[in-house]
Amino acid sequence: MTENYDITIVGGGPAGMFAAFYAGMHNAKTQVVESLAELGGQINALYPEKTILDVAGLPAVKGRDLVAAQQEQLKQFPLTIKTGAAVTNITPNEAGFTVTTAKETSQTRAVIIAVGNGAFTPRKLNVAGADAFTGKQLFYSARDLETFRDQNVMVAGGGDAAIDQALMLEPVAKSVTLLHRRAQFRGLAHMVDLLNASTVNVKTPYLIRDLQAAGDQLDVILKPVGADAEPVHQIVDKLVVSYGFTADHHALDAWDVDLAEDHRLIAVDSTMATNVDGIYAIGDGVMYPGKQPLIATGYGEAPVAVQAIMSKFFPDRRGPVHSTSLTTKQ
Ligand SMILES: Cc1cc2nc3c(=O)[nH]c(=O)nc-3n(C[C@H](O)[C@H](O)[C@H](O)COP(=O)(O)OP(=O)(O)OC[C@H]3O[C@@H](n4cnc5c(N)ncnc54)[C@H](O)[C@@H]3O)c2cc1C
């Protein structure tokens, strides 16, 4: 039997999770459909150990703890959370939309798209034979810090994510070397200041030319960039390559609805409505003048979208926007 929902939220990152909470406060029958095995979006998948500094009211919160807190917040309402289920199509019909995943179809009155940059995968190290080391000495994210405890670790990359990973590893690893092919880092000035104040050994400008097994360790063969010098060898226990991510937003291209997109970002108005009546979009995957791709921004957009949906499609259920008047919980 096809399930019927008031609101379907596609994507269970921080924006989608907060939209689900807000929909719960409005007593909307809501499902969250997330393609990854766990909720939490980029925070959970890419930087669970990072200390996030720019979420209001939380001066410093670990990514993992922020996601756990959001999950706890969701427990207050009888929401349906479907993980490991990518939405492969949204089809308009008289009652709203049919939502299709590989496992099932369901029916919904309105949709909130919160897919971030789409399904993301790390940019791989382009060195022959690298795959053989993946998961043993070579990683694309320092997700579980315990793997790196008391190890000599090299992090490769020059952006915020690479600096983040190096700083995250510093307190647990025996040593951390940050390798970049340019002399300057692309990261935010604040991050570079933190890096300069840390014990991370910065090695620039070098490129990884080859990897060789060295017992249980890894011999990383480095080529100095722009210099006619001999390659150098550095033996490490673990190598974390942080060259950024490629995002696949193509899933939306296959949907039956034609959303106004530019560079894979969905255009929305000030109520987070897309060009398709009944479909709203929030979080990193949307675009409007002044948009900032931040957790806090997605948190702000979520109530706007939910409120707009409730006003338009469920005016009889429209309530005041303050949480204390929507729930009896103190
Ligand atoms: C290394 C790094 C550090 C960062 N640090 C900060 C920081 O300190 N502060 C800050 O504010 N922001 C930071 N950000 C940005 C922040 O993570 C994003 O702004 C935020 O995650 C966006 O949330 P979202 O819910 O819009 O999207 P996402 O977190 O990308 O979540 C989208 C979810 O949708 C799912 N999805 C995609 N397609 C489908 C589909 N077809 N069906 C079902 N599910 C789908 C994805 O699997 C994903 O879980 C950082 C980002 C990175 C990469």
CSV table of C-alpha atoms and ligand atoms in Angstrom, one decimal:
chain,number,residue,atom,x,y,z
A,1,MET,CA,0.0,0.0,0.0
A,2,THR,CA,1.3,3.5,-0.9
A,3,GLU,CA,2.1,5.6,2.1
A,4,ASN,CA,0.8,9.2,2.1
A,5,TYR,CA,2.7,12.1,3.6
A,6,ASP,CA,2.1,15.8,4.0
A,7,ILE,CA,5.8,16.6,3.5
A,8,THR,CA,8.6,14.6,2.0
A,9,ILE,CA,12.1,15.9,2.8
A,10,VAL,CA,14.7,14.6,0.3
A,11,GLY,CA,18.1,14.6,2.0
A,12,GLY,CA,18.9,14.1,5.7
A,13,GLY,CA,21.8,16.6,6.2
A,14,PRO,CA,21.6,19.3,8.8
A,15,ALA,CA,19.1,21.4,6.8
A,16,GLY,CA,16.8,18.4,6.0
A,17,MET,CA,16.9,17.2,9.6
A,18,PHE,CA,16.0,20.6,10.9
A,19,ALA,CA,13.2,20.9,8.4
A,20,ALA,CA,11.9,17.5,9.6
A,21,PHE,CA,11.9,18.7,13.2
A,22,TYR,CA,10.1,21.9,12.2
A,23,ALA,CA,7.5,19.9,10.2
A,24,GLY,CA,7.0,17.8,13.3
A,25,MET,CA,6.2,20.9,15.3
A,26,HIS,CA,3.5,21.6,12.8
A,27,ASN,CA,2.1,18.1,13.2
A,28,ALA,CA,2.8,17.5,9.5
A,29,LYS,CA,3.0,13.8,8.5
A,30,THR,CA,6.6,13.8,7.3
A,31,GLN,CA,9.1,11.5,5.8
A,32,VAL,CA,12.9,12.1,5.4
A,33,VAL,CA,14.5,10.1,2.7
A,34,GLU,CA,18.3,9.9,2.8
A,35,SER,CA,20.5,8.1,0.4
A,36,LEU,CA,23.4,7.5,2.8
A,37,ALA,CA,23.2,4.9,5.5
A,38,GLU,CA,23.2,7.6,8.2
A,39,LEU,CA,21.7,11.0,8.7
A,40,GLY,CA,24.0,14.0,9.0
A,41,GLY,CA,24.9,14.9,5.5
A,42,GLN,CA,28.4,16.4,4.9
A,43,ILE,CA,29.0,16.8,8.7
A,44,ASN,CA,28.6,13.1,9.3
A,45,ALA,CA,30.2,11.9,6.1
A,46,LEU,CA,33.1,14.3,5.8
A,47,TYR,CA,34.0,15.9,9.1
A,48,PRO,CA,32.4,14.2,12.2
A,49,GLU,CA,35.4,14.9,14.4
A,50,LYS,CA,35.8,18.6,13.4
A,51,THR,CA,34.9,21.2,16.0
A,52,ILE,CA,32.4,23.5,14.5
A,53,LEU,CA,32.5,27.1,15.7
A,54,ASP,CA,29.7,28.9,13.9
A,55,VAL,CA,26.5,27.4,15.0
A,56,ALA,CA,24.5,29.8,17.1
A,57,GLY,CA,24.4,29.0,20.8
A,58,LEU,CA,27.1,26.3,20.5
A,59,PRO,CA,30.5,28.0,20.9
A,60,ALA,CA,32.3,24.8,19.9
A,61,VAL,CA,30.6,21.6,18.9
A,62,LYS,CA,32.0,18.4,17.4
A,63,GLY,CA,30.3,17.5,14.1
A,64,ARG,CA,29.4,14.1,15.4
A,65,ASP,CA,27.8,15.7,18.5
A,66,LEU,CA,25.8,18.2,16.5
A,67,VAL,CA,24.3,15.4,14.3
A,68,ALA,CA,23.5,13.4,17.4
A,69,ALA,CA,21.8,16.4,19.0
A,70,GLN,CA,19.7,16.9,15.9
A,71,GLN,CA,18.7,13.2,15.9
A,72,GLU,CA,17.7,13.5,19.5
A,73,GLN,CA,15.6,16.6,18.6
A,74,LEU,CA,13.8,14.5,15.9
A,75,LYS,CA,12.8,11.9,18.4
A,76,GLN,CA,10.1,14.3,19.8
A,77,PHE,CA,7.9,13.7,16.8
A,78,PRO,CA,6.6,10.6,15.0
A,79,LEU,CA,8.5,11.2,11.8
A,80,THR,CA,9.4,8.5,9.2
A,81,ILE,CA,13.1,8.4,8.6
A,82,LYS,CA,14.2,6.3,5.6
A,83,THR,CA,18.0,5.9,5.2
A,84,GLY,CA,19.9,4.0,2.5
A,85,ALA,CA,17.3,5.2,0.0
A,86,ALA,CA,18.1,7.6,-2.7
A,87,VAL,CA,15.1,9.4,-4.3
A,88,THR,CA,15.3,8.6,-8.0
A,89,ASN,CA,12.2,10.4,-9.2
A,90,ILE,CA,9.6,12.9,-8.2
A,91,THR,CA,6.5,12.8,-10.4
A,92,PRO,CA,3.7,15.4,-10.2
A,93,ASN,CA,0.1,14.1,-9.9
A,94,GLU,CA,-3.3,15.5,-8.9
A,95,ALA,CA,-2.7,15.0,-5.2
A,96,GLY,CA,0.9,16.3,-5.1
A,97,PHE,CA,3.8,14.1,-6.0
A,98,THR,CA,4.9,10.5,-6.2
A,99,VAL,CA,8.3,9.9,-4.6
A,100,THR,CA,10.3,7.0,-6.0
A,101,THR,CA,13.2,5.2,-4.5
A,102,ALA,CA,14.8,1.9,-5.5
A,103,LYS,CA,12.7,0.2,-2.8
A,104,GLU,CA,9.3,1.8,-3.0
A,105,THR,CA,7.0,4.7,-4.1
A,106,SER,CA,5.1,7.0,-1.7
A,107,GLN,CA,2.7,9.9,-2.1
A,108,THR,CA,3.3,13.4,-0.8
A,109,ARG,CA,1.5,16.8,-0.9
A,110,ALA,CA,4.7,18.8,-0.8
A,111,VAL,CA,8.5,18.2,-1.1
A,112,ILE,CA,11.4,19.9,0.5
A,113,ILE,CA,14.6,19.2,-1.4
A,114,ALA,CA,17.6,19.3,0.9
A,115,VAL,CA,20.2,17.4,-1.1
A,116,GLY,CA,23.2,19.7,-0.5
A,117,ASN,CA,25.6,19.3,-3.4
A,118,GLY,CA,24.1,15.9,-4.2
A,119,ALA,CA,25.8,12.6,-3.6
A,120,PHE,CA,29.5,13.4,-3.0
A,121,THR,CA,32.6,11.4,-3.5
A,122,PRO,CA,36.2,12.3,-2.6
A,123,ARG,CA,38.6,13.3,-5.4
A,124,LYS,CA,41.0,10.3,-5.6
A,125,LEU,CA,44.8,10.4,-5.5
A,126,ASN,CA,45.9,10.1,-9.1
A,127,VAL,CA,48.8,7.7,-8.5
A,128,ALA,CA,49.1,4.3,-10.1
A,129,GLY,CA,48.4,1.5,-7.6
A,130,ALA,CA,46.9,3.9,-4.9
A,131,ASP,CA,43.8,1.8,-4.7
A,132,ALA,CA,45.7,-1.1,-3.2
A,133,PHE,CA,46.5,1.0,-0.1
A,134,THR,CA,43.0,2.5,0.3
A,135,GLY,CA,41.5,1.8,3.7
A,136,LYS,CA,44.8,0.4,5.1
A,137,GLN,CA,47.4,3.2,4.8
A,138,LEU,CA,45.5,5.6,2.5
A,139,PHE,CA,42.3,7.4,3.5
A,140,TYR,CA,40.2,10.1,2.0
A,141,SER,CA,38.9,11.4,5.3
A,142,ALA,CA,40.0,11.1,8.9
A,143,ARG,CA,36.5,9.9,10.0
A,144,ASP,CA,37.5,7.8,12.9
A,145,LEU,CA,40.3,9.5,14.8
A,146,GLU,CA,41.3,6.3,16.7
A,147,THR,CA,42.6,4.8,13.4
A,148,PHE,CA,45.3,7.5,13.5
A,149,ARG,CA,46.1,7.5,17.3
A,150,ASP,CA,49.9,7.5,17.9
A,151,GLN,CA,50.6,7.3,14.1
A,152,ASN,CA,52.8,9.3,11.8
A,153,VAL,CA,50.2,10.9,9.5
A,154,MET,CA,50.6,12.9,6.3
A,155,VAL,CA,47.6,14.9,5.1
A,156,ALA,CA,47.7,16.1,1.5
A,157,GLY,CA,45.7,19.1,0.3
A,158,GLY,CA,45.6,22.9,0.5
A,159,GLY,CA,42.0,23.9,1.3
A,160,ASP,CA,40.0,24.3,4.5
A,161,ALA,CA,39.2,20.6,4.6
A,162,ALA,CA,42.8,19.6,4.5
A,163,ILE,CA,43.8,22.0,7.2
A,164,ASP,CA,40.7,20.8,9.2
A,165,GLN,CA,41.9,17.2,9.0
A,166,ALA,CA,45.5,18.1,9.9
A,167,LEU,CA,44.3,20.1,13.0
A,168,MET,CA,41.8,17.4,14.0
A,169,LEU,CA,44.6,14.8,13.9
A,170,GLU,CA,47.2,16.8,15.7
A,171,PRO,CA,46.0,15.9,19.3
A,172,VAL,CA,45.8,12.2,18.6
A,173,ALA,CA,48.5,11.4,16.1
A,174,LYS,CA,52.2,11.0,16.9
A,175,SER,CA,53.0,13.5,14.2
A,176,VAL,CA,51.1,15.3,11.4
A,177,THR,CA,52.6,16.6,8.2
A,178,LEU,CA,50.5,18.7,5.9
A,179,LEU,CA,51.6,18.5,2.3
A,180,HIS,CA,50.5,21.0,-0.4
A,181,ARG,CA,51.6,21.6,-4.0
A,182,ARG,CA,51.6,25.3,-3.6
A,183,ALA,CA,53.5,27.5,-1.1
A,184,GLN,CA,50.2,29.2,0.0
A,185,PHE,CA,47.1,27.5,1.4
A,186,ARG,CA,43.7,28.2,0.0
A,187,GLY,CA,42.0,27.9,3.4
A,188,LEU,CA,40.3,30.7,5.4
A,189,ALA,CA,42.8,33.1,7.0
A,190,HIS,CA,41.5,31.9,10.4
A,191,MET,CA,42.3,28.3,9.6
A,192,VAL,CA,45.7,29.2,8.3
A,193,ASP,CA,46.4,31.1,11.6
A,194,LEU,CA,45.4,28.0,13.6
A,195,LEU,CA,47.6,25.9,11.4
A,196,ASN,CA,50.6,28.2,11.9
A,197,ALA,CA,50.0,28.1,15.7
A,198,SER,CA,49.9,24.2,15.7
A,199,THR,CA,52.6,21.6,15.7
A,200,VAL,CA,51.6,20.4,12.2
A,201,ASN,CA,54.7,20.1,10.1
A,202,VAL,CA,53.9,22.0,6.9
A,203,LYS,CA,55.6,20.7,3.7
A,204,THR,CA,55.3,22.8,0.5
A,205,PRO,CA,55.4,22.9,-2.5
A,206,TYR,CA,55.3,19.1,-3.1
A,207,LEU,CA,53.3,16.7,-5.1
A,208,ILE,CA,52.8,13.0,-4.4
A,209,ARG,CA,54.5,11.2,-7.2
A,210,ASP,CA,54.3,7.6,-6.1
A,211,LEU,CA,53.4,5.3,-3.2
A,212,GLN,CA,55.3,2.2,-2.2
A,213,ALA,CA,54.7,-0.3,0.5
A,214,ALA,CA,57.2,-0.1,3.4
A,215,GLY,CA,56.3,-3.1,5.6
A,216,ASP,CA,53.1,-2.0,7.3
A,217,GLN,CA,53.9,1.6,6.5
A,218,LEU,CA,53.8,3.7,3.4
A,219,ASP,CA,56.7,5.2,1.5
A,220,VAL,CA,55.3,8.5,0.0
A,221,ILE,CA,57.5,9.6,-2.8
A,222,LEU,CA,57.3,13.4,-3.2
A,223,LYS,CA,58.3,15.6,-6.1
A,224,PRO,CA,59.3,19.2,-5.3
A,225,VAL,CA,57.1,21.5,-7.5
A,226,GLY,CA,58.9,23.9,-9.8
A,227,ALA,CA,62.3,22.7,-8.8
A,228,ASP,CA,64.6,20.4,-10.7
A,229,ALA,CA,65.3,18.4,-7.5
A,230,GLU,CA,65.4,14.7,-6.8
A,231,PRO,CA,62.2,13.2,-5.3
A,232,VAL,CA,62.2,12.8,-1.6
A,233,HIS,CA,60.8,9.9,0.4
A,234,GLN,CA,58.7,10.2,3.6
A,235,ILE,CA,57.7,7.1,5.4
A,236,VAL,CA,54.3,7.4,7.1
A,237,ASP,CA,51.8,5.2,8.9
A,238,LYS,CA,48.8,6.8,7.3
A,239,LEU,CA,48.2,9.2,4.4
A,240,VAL,CA,45.0,11.2,4.3
A,241,VAL,CA,44.3,12.7,0.9
A,242,SER,CA,42.0,15.7,1.2
A,243,TYR,CA,41.7,17.0,-2.4
A,244,GLY,CA,38.1,18.0,-2.1
A,245,PHE,CA,35.0,16.3,-3.4
A,246,THR,CA,33.1,15.9,-6.6
A,247,ALA,CA,29.4,16.3,-6.2
A,248,ASP,CA,26.9,14.4,-8.3
A,249,HIS,CA,23.7,16.4,-8.7
A,250,HIS,CA,22.7,14.5,-11.8
A,251,ALA,CA,20.1,12.5,-9.9
A,252,LEU,CA,17.8,15.5,-10.1
A,253,ASP,CA,18.1,15.6,-13.9
A,254,ALA,CA,16.3,12.3,-14.1
A,255,TRP,CA,13.3,13.5,-12.1
A,256,ASP,CA,10.1,14.2,-13.9
A,257,VAL,CA,10.0,17.7,-12.5
A,258,ASP,CA,12.0,20.4,-14.2
A,259,LEU,CA,13.5,22.6,-11.5
A,260,ALA,CA,15.2,25.9,-12.4
A,261,GLU,CA,18.9,25.1,-11.8
A,262,ASP,CA,22.1,26.9,-12.5
A,263,HIS,CA,25.4,25.2,-12.0
A,264,ARG,CA,23.4,22.5,-10.2
A,265,LEU,CA,22.0,24.9,-7.7
A,266,ILE,CA,18.2,25.2,-7.5
A,267,ALA,CA,16.7,28.7,-7.7
A,268,VAL,CA,14.3,29.6,-4.9
A,269,ASP,CA,12.2,32.6,-3.9
A,270,SER,CA,12.1,34.2,-0.4
A,271,THR,CA,9.8,31.4,0.8
A,272,MET,CA,12.3,28.7,-0.5
A,273,ALA,CA,9.7,27.8,-3.2
A,274,THR,CA,11.2,26.5,-6.4
A,275,ASN,CA,9.6,27.1,-9.8
A,276,VAL,CA,7.5,23.9,-9.4
A,277,ASP,CA,4.4,24.5,-7.3
A,278,GLY,CA,4.7,22.3,-4.1
A,279,ILE,CA,8.4,21.8,-4.3
A,280,TYR,CA,10.6,23.8,-2.0
A,281,ALA,CA,14.4,23.6,-1.6
A,282,ILE,CA,16.8,24.5,1.2
A,283,GLY,CA,20.4,24.1,2.3
A,284,ASP,CA,23.6,24.0,0.2
A,285,GLY,CA,21.8,23.0,-3.0
A,286,VAL,CA,19.9,26.3,-3.4
A,287,MET,CA,20.8,29.6,-4.8
A,288,TYR,CA,19.5,33.2,-4.2
A,289,PRO,CA,21.4,36.5,-3.9
A,290,GLY,CA,23.6,36.5,-0.9
A,291,LYS,CA,23.3,32.7,-0.3
A,292,GLN,CA,26.0,31.3,2.1
A,293,PRO,CA,26.5,27.5,2.1
A,294,LEU,CA,26.6,27.1,5.8
A,295,ILE,CA,24.9,25.0,8.4
A,296,ALA,CA,23.4,28.0,10.1
A,297,THR,CA,21.9,29.2,6.7
A,298,GLY,CA,20.2,25.8,6.2
A,299,TYR,CA,18.8,26.0,9.7
A,300,GLY,CA,17.3,29.4,8.9
A,301,GLU,CA,15.8,28.2,5.6
A,302,ALA,CA,14.1,25.1,7.0
A,303,PRO,CA,11.4,26.9,9.0
A,304,VAL,CA,10.7,29.3,6.1
A,305,ALA,CA,10.0,26.4,3.8
A,306,VAL,CA,7.9,24.4,6.3
A,307,GLN,CA,5.9,27.5,7.2
A,308,ALA,CA,5.3,28.3,3.5
A,309,ILE,CA,4.1,24.8,2.9
A,310,MET,CA,1.8,24.8,5.9
A,311,SER,CA,0.3,28.2,5.0
A,312,LYS,CA,-0.3,27.2,1.4
A,313,PHE,CA,-1.4,23.5,1.5
A,314,PHE,CA,-2.7,23.1,5.1
A,315,PRO,CA,-4.0,26.5,6.1
A,316,ASP,CA,-6.4,25.0,8.6
A,317,ARG,CA,-3.4,23.5,10.5
A,318,ARG,CA,-1.3,26.7,10.3
A,319,GLY,CA,-0.1,27.5,13.8
A,320,PRO,CA,2.0,30.1,15.5
A,321,VAL,CA,5.7,29.8,14.8
A,322,HIS,CA,7.0,29.7,18.4
A,323,SER,CA,7.9,26.2,19.6
A,324,THR,CA,6.3,26.7,23.0
A,325,SER,CA,2.9,27.2,21.5
A,326,LEU,CA,3.3,24.2,19.1
A,327,THR,CA,4.3,21.6,21.6
A,328,THR,CA,3.3,20.9,25.2
A,329,LYS,CA,6.8,19.8,26.0
A,330,GLN,CA,8.8,22.2,28.3
B,1,LIG,C1,35.2,19.9,5.3
B,1,LIG,C2,34.0,20.8,5.5
B,1,LIG,C3,33.9,21.6,6.6
B,1,LIG,C4,32.8,22.4,6.8
B,1,LIG,N1,32.8,23.2,8.0
B,1,LIG,C5,31.7,24.0,8.2
B,1,LIG,C6,31.6,24.8,9.4
B,1,LIG,O1,32.5,24.8,10.2
B,1,LIG,N2,30.5,25.5,9.6
B,1,LIG,C7,29.4,25.5,8.7
B,1,LIG,O2,28.4,26.2,8.9
B,1,LIG,N3,29.5,24.8,7.5
B,1,LIG,C8,30.6,24.0,7.3
B,1,LIG,N4,30.6,23.2,6.2
B,1,LIG,C9,29.5,23.3,5.2
B,1,LIG,C10,28.3,22.5,5.8
B,1,LIG,O3,28.7,21.2,6.0
B,1,LIG,C11,27.1,22.5,4.8
B,1,LIG,O4,26.7,23.9,4.6
B,1,LIG,C12,26.0,21.7,5.3
B,1,LIG,O5,26.3,20.4,5.4
B,1,LIG,C13,24.8,21.8,4.2
B,1,LIG,O6,23.8,21.0,4.7
B,1,LIG,P1,22.6,20.4,3.8
B,1,LIG,O7,21.7,19.7,4.7
B,1,LIG,O8,22.1,21.5,2.9
B,1,LIG,O9,23.4,19.4,2.8
B,1,LIG,P2,24.3,18.2,3.1
B,1,LIG,O10,25.0,18.2,4.4
B,1,LIG,O11,25.2,18.0,1.8
B,1,LIG,O12,23.3,17.0,3.1
B,1,LIG,C14,22.6,16.6,2.0
B,1,LIG,C15,22.1,15.2,2.1
B,1,LIG,O13,21.3,14.8,1.0
B,1,LIG,C16,21.5,13.5,0.6
B,1,LIG,N5,21.1,13.3,-0.7
B,1,LIG,C17,21.6,13.8,-1.9
B,1,LIG,N6,20.9,13.4,-2.9
B,1,LIG,C18,19.9,12.6,-2.5
B,1,LIG,C19,18.9,11.9,-3.1
B,1,LIG,N7,18.7,11.9,-4.4
B,1,LIG,N8,18.0,11.1,-2.3
B,1,LIG,C20,18.2,11.1,-1.0
B,1,LIG,N9,19.2,11.8,-0.3
B,1,LIG,C21,20.0,12.5,-1.1
B,1,LIG,C22,23.0,13.4,0.8
B,1,LIG,O14,23.4,12.0,1.0
B,1,LIG,C23,23.3,14.2,2.1
B,1,LIG,O15,23.2,13.4,3.3
B,1,LIG,C24,31.7,22.4,5.9
B,1,LIG,C25,31.8,21.6,4.8
B,1,LIG,C26,32.9,20.8,4.6
B,1,LIG,C27,33.0,19.9,3.4
